[in-house]
Coordinates of C-alpha atoms and ligand atoms in Angstrom, one line a residue:
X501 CA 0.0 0.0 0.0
X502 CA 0.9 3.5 -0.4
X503 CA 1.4 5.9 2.2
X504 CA 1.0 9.6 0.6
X505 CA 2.4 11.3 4.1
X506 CA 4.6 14.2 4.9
X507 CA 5.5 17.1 3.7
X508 CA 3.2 17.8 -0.1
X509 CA 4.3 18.6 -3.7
X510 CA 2.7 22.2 -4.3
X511 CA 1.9 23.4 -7.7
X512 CA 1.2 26.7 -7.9
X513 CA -1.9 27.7 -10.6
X514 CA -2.8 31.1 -11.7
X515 CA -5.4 29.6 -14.8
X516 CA -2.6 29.4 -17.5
X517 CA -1.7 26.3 -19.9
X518 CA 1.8 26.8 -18.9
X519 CA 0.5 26.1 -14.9
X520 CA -1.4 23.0 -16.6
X521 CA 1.6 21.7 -17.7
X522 CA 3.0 22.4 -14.2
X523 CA -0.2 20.2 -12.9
X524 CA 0.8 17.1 -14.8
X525 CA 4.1 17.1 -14.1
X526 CA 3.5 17.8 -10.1
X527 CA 0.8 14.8 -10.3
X528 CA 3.4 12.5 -11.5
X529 CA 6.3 13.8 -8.8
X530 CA 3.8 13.2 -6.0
X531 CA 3.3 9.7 -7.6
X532 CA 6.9 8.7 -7.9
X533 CA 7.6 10.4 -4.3
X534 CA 4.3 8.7 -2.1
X535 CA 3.7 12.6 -1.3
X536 CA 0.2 14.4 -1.4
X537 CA -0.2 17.0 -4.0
X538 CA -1.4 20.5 -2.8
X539 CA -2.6 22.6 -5.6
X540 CA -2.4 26.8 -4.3
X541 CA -4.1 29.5 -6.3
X542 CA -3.0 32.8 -4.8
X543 CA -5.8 35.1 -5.1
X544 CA -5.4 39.1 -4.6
X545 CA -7.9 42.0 -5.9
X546 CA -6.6 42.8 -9.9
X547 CA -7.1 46.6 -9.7
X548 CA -4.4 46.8 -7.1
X549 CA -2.5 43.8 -6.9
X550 CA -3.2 44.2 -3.3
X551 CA -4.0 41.5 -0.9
X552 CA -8.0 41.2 -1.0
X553 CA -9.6 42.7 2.1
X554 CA -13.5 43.9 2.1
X555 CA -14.7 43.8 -1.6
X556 CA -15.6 47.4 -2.9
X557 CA -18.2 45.5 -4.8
X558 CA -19.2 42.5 -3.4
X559 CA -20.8 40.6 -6.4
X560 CA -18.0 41.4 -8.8
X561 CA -15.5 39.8 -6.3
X562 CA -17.7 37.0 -5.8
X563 CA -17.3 36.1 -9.2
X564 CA -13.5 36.7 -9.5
X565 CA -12.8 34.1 -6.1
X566 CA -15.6 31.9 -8.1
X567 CA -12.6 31.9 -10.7
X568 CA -10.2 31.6 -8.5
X569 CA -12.0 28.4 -6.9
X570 CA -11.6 27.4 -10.8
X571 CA -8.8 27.7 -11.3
X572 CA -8.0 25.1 -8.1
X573 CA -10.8 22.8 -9.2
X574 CA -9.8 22.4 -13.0
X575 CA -6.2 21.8 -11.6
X576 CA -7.6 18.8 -9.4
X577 CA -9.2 17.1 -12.3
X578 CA -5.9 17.7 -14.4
X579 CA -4.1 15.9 -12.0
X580 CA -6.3 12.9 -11.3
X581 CA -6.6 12.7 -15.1
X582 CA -2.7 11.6 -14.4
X583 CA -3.2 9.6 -11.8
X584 CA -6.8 8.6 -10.6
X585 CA -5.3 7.6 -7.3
X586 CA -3.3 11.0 -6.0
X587 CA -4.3 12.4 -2.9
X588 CA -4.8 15.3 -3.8
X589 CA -6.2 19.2 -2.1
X590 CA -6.5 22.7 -3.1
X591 CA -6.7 25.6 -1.6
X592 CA -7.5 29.4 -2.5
X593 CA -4.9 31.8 -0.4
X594 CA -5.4 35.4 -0.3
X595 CA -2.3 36.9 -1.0
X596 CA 0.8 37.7 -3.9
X597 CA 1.6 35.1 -5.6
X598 CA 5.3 34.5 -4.7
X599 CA 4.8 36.0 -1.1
X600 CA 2.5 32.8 -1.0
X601 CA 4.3 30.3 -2.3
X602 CA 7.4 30.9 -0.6
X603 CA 5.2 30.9 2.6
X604 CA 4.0 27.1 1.4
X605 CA 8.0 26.4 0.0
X606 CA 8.4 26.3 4.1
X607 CA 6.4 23.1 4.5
X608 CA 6.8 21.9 0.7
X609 CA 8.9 18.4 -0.7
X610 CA 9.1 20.3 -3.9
X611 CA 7.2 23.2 -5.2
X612 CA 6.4 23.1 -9.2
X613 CA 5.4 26.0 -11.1
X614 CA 4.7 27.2 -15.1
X615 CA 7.8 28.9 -17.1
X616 CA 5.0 31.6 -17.8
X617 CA 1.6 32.7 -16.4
X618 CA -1.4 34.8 -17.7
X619 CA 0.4 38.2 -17.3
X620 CA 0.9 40.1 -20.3
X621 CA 4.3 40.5 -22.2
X622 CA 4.3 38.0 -24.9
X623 CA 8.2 37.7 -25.2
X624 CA 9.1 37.5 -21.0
X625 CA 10.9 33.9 -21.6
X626 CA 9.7 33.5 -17.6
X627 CA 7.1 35.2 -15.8
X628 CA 8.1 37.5 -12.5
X629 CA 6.7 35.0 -9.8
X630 CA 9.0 32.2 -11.2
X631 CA 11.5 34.0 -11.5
X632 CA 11.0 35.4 -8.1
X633 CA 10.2 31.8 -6.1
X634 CA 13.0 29.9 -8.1
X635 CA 15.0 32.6 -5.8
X636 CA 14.3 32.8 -2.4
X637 CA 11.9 29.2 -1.9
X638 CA 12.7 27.1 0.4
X639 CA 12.5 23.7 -1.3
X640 CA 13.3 22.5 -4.5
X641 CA 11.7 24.4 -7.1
X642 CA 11.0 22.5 -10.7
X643 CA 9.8 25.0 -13.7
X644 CA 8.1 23.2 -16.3
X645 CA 8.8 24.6 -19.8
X646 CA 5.9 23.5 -22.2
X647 CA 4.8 20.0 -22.5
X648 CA 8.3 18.0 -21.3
X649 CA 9.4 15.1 -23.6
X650 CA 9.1 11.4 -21.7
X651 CA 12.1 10.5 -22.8
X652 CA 15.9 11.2 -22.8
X653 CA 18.7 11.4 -19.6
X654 CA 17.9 13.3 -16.7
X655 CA 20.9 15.9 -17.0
X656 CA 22.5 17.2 -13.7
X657 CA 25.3 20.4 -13.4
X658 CA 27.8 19.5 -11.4
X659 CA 30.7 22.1 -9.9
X660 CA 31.9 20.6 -6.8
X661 CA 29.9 22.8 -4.4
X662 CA 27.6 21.4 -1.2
X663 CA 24.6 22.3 -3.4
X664 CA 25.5 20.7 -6.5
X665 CA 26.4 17.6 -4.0
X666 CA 22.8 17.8 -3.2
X667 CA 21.5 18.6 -6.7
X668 CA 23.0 15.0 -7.8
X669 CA 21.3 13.3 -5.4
X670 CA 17.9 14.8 -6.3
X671 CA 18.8 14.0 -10.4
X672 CA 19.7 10.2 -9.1
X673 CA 16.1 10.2 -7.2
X674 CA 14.3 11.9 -10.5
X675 CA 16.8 9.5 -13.3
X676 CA 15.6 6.7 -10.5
X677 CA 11.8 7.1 -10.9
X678 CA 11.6 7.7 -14.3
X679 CA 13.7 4.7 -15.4
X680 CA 16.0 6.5 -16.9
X681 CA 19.9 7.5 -17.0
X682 CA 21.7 10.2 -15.3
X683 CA 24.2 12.8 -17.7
X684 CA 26.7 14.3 -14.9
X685 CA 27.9 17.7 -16.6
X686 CA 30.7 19.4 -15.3
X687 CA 32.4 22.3 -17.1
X688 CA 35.1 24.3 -16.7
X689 CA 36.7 27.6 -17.6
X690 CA 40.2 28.6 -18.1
X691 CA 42.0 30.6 -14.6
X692 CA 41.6 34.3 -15.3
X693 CA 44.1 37.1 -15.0
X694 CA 43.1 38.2 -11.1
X695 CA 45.5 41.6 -11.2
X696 CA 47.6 43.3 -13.0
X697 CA 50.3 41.5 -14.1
X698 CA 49.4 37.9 -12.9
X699 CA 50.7 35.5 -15.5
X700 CA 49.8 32.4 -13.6
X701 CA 47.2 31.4 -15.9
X702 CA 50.1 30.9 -18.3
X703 CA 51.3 28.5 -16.5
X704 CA 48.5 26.2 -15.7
X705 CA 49.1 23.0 -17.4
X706 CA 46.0 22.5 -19.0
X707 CA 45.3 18.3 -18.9
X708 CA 46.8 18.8 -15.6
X709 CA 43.9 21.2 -14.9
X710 CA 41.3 18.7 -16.8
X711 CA 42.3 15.9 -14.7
X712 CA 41.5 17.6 -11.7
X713 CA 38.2 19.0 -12.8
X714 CA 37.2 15.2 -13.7
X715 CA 38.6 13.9 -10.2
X716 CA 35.9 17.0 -9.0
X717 CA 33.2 15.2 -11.6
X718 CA 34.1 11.6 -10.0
X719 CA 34.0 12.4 -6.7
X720 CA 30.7 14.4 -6.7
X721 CA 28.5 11.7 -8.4
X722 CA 30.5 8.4 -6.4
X723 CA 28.9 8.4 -3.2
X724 CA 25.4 8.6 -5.0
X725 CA 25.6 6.5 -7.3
X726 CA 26.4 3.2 -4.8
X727 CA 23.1 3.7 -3.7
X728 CA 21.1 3.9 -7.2
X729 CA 23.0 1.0 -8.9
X730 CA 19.5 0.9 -11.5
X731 CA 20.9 4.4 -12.7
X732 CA 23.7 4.9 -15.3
X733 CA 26.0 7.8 -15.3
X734 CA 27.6 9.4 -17.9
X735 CA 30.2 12.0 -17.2
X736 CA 30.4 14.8 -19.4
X737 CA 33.4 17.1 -19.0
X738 CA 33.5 20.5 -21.2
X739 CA 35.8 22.8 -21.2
X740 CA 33.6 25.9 -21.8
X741 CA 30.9 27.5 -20.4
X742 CA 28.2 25.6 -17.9
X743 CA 25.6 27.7 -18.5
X744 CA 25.9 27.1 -22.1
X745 CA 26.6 23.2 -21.4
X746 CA 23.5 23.1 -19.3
X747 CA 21.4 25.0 -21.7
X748 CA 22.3 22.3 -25.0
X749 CA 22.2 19.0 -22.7
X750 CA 18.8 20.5 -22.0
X751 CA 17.7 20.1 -26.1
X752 CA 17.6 16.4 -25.6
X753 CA 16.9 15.9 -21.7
X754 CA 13.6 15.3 -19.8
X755 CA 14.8 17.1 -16.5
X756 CA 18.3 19.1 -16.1
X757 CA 18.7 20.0 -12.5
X758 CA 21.2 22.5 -10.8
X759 CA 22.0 23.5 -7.6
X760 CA 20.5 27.2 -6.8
X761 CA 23.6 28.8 -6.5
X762 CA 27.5 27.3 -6.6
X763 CA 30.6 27.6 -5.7
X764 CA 31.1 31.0 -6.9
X765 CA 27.7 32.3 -5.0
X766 CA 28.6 36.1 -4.0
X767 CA 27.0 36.8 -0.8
X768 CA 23.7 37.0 -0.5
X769 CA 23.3 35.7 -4.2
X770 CA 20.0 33.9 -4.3
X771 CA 20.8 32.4 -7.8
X772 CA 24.1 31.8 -9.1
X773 CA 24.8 32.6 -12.4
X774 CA 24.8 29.6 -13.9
X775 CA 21.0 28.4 -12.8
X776 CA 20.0 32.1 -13.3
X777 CA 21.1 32.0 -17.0
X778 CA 19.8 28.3 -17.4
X779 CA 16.2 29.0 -15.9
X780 CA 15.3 31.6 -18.7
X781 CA 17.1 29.7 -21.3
X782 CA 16.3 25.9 -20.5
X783 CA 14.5 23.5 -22.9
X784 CA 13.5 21.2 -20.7
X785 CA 11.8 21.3 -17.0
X786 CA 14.5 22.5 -15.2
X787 CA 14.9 21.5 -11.1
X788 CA 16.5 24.5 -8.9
X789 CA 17.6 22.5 -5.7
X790 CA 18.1 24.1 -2.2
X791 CA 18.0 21.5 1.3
X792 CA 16.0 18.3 0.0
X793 CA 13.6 17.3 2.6
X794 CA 13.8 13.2 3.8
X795 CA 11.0 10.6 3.2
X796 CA 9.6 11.8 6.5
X797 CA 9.5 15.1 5.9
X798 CA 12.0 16.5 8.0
Ligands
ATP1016 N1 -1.8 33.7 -8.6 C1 -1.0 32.6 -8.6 N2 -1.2 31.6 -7.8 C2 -0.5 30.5 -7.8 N3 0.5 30.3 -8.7 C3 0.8 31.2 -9.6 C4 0.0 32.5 -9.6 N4 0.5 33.2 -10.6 C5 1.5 32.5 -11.2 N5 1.7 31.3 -10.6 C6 2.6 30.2 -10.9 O1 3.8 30.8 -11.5 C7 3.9 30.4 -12.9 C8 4.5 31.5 -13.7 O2 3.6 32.6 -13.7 P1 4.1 34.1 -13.6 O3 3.1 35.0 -13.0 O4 5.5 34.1 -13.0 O5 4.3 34.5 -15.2 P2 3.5 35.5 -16.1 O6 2.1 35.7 -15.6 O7 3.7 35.1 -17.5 O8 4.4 36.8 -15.9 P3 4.1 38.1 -14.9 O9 3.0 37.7 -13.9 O10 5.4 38.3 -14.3 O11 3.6 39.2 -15.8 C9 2.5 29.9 -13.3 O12 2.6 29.0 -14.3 C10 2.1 29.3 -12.0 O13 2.6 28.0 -11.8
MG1017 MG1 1.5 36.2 -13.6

């Protein structure tokens, strides 16, 4: 028997396709991870943007949290068109839409949202609240760019950091699930001129230096993969940009998945570079990963 306890998958839905596609996608993750999916429409007065207090005109507003309740209801049926079986809820929140799913991020396995939303300007590659969630959540946050392909590796950016440590183990989970194999990419850039005058650069021995970055690839994948022996791993070291890496692994990949920031994270940097430049450019659903909760949602 299943057990769908602890802490939920939360989609967020705001009436869009692109948040439909989100909808599928979370239904299967709650499948594959025996968690409950919670479906959140955050709800504030249009006019304002401002979080709804007493309606100005009641019957109008009565019909705009009737959508609203829509919104949460067609998402329900989306889901169980999926999977008939998932325990599933949804709830209308008053509130901004990122202020309120970071708030449910708090108690969330994974929180799953639309590239885009209904808002207005055609050629934003990813709407504000994405952008904005991706961020500052406090989960792992998976985007969903149009209707993902079902097959193909599950793609994971690797760069040596304590994230990106944690990032591979979420990608083994996801490659693990979906019965398919893992692509470990790691790439690397040549040292850079820190001062005036430095000419160490010149005198890095380059295979030295692309032995080393592949002892950084082994080592971050080994310990994970003892315990997903169903999974195989291919490493893929570049010498070039890992944005860019990330971005063309994603062409043929069902998932790519990247720590939220790396080993270059500035202070106070929510998103590194890298996952900033790969969430708006991305093919394929892309996984931001911060602390992964365990199966008993601690
Ligand atoms: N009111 C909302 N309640 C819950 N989730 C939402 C809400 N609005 C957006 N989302 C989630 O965020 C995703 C992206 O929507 P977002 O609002 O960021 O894009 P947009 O509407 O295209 O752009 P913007 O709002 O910045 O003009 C949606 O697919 C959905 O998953
Ligand atoms: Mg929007």
């Amino acid at each position: 028997m299943t057990i769908n306890t602890g802490a939920p998958v939360v989609v967020g839905v705001d009436g869009s396709d692109s948040a439909l596609e989100a909808v599928r996608v979370a239904a299967r993750e709650a499948e594959h991870r025996h968690r409950p999916l919670r479906v959140v429409h955050a709800f504030s007065w249009p006019l304002t943007a401002a979080e709804l207090g007493p309606a100005p005109f009641p019957a109008q507003a009565e019909g705009l949290r009737g959508e609203a309740e829509q919104f949460v209801s067609q998402a329900l049926a989306e889901a169980r068109k999926v999977n008939p079986e998932v325990r599933a809820s949804g709830v209308v929140v008053d509130g901004s839409a990122t202020l309120v799913l970071l708030d449910e991020s708090r108690d969330a396995a994974l929180v799953v949202l639309g590239h885009r939303g209904l808002g207005g300007f055609a050629d934003l590659l990813i709407g504000s609240v994405t952008v904005q969630v991706s961020a500052r959540a406090e989960c792992p946050v998976l985007v969903v760019h149009g209707e993902p392909r079902a097959d193909g590796p599950v793609v994971v950016g690797v760069d040596g950091s304590e994230l990106s440590t944690e990032a591979v183990g979420f990608a083994f989970e996801e490659a693990s699930h979906r019965g398919t194999s893992l692509v470990a990419v790691h790439a690397w850039l040549n040292p850079v001129v820190l001062f005036p005058g430095d000419v160490s650069p010149l005198m890095v021995d380059l295979s030295t230096l692309a032995e080393e970055e592949e002892r950084v690839l082994a080592e971050s994948v080994a310990g994970h993969a003892e315990r997903y022996p169903d999974v195989s791993v291919r490493h893929e070291l570049v010498h070039g940009s890992p944005a860019q890496a990330l971005v063309e692994q994603s062409r043929d990949a069902q998932l790519v998945v990247v720590g939220a920031h790396g080993r270059g994270a500035l202070g106070g940097l929510l998103l590194g570079s890298v996952s900033h430049t790969v969430l708006h450019h991305a093919h394929s659903p892309l996984a931001i990963v911060r602390h992964v909760r365990t199966a008993d949602g601690s």
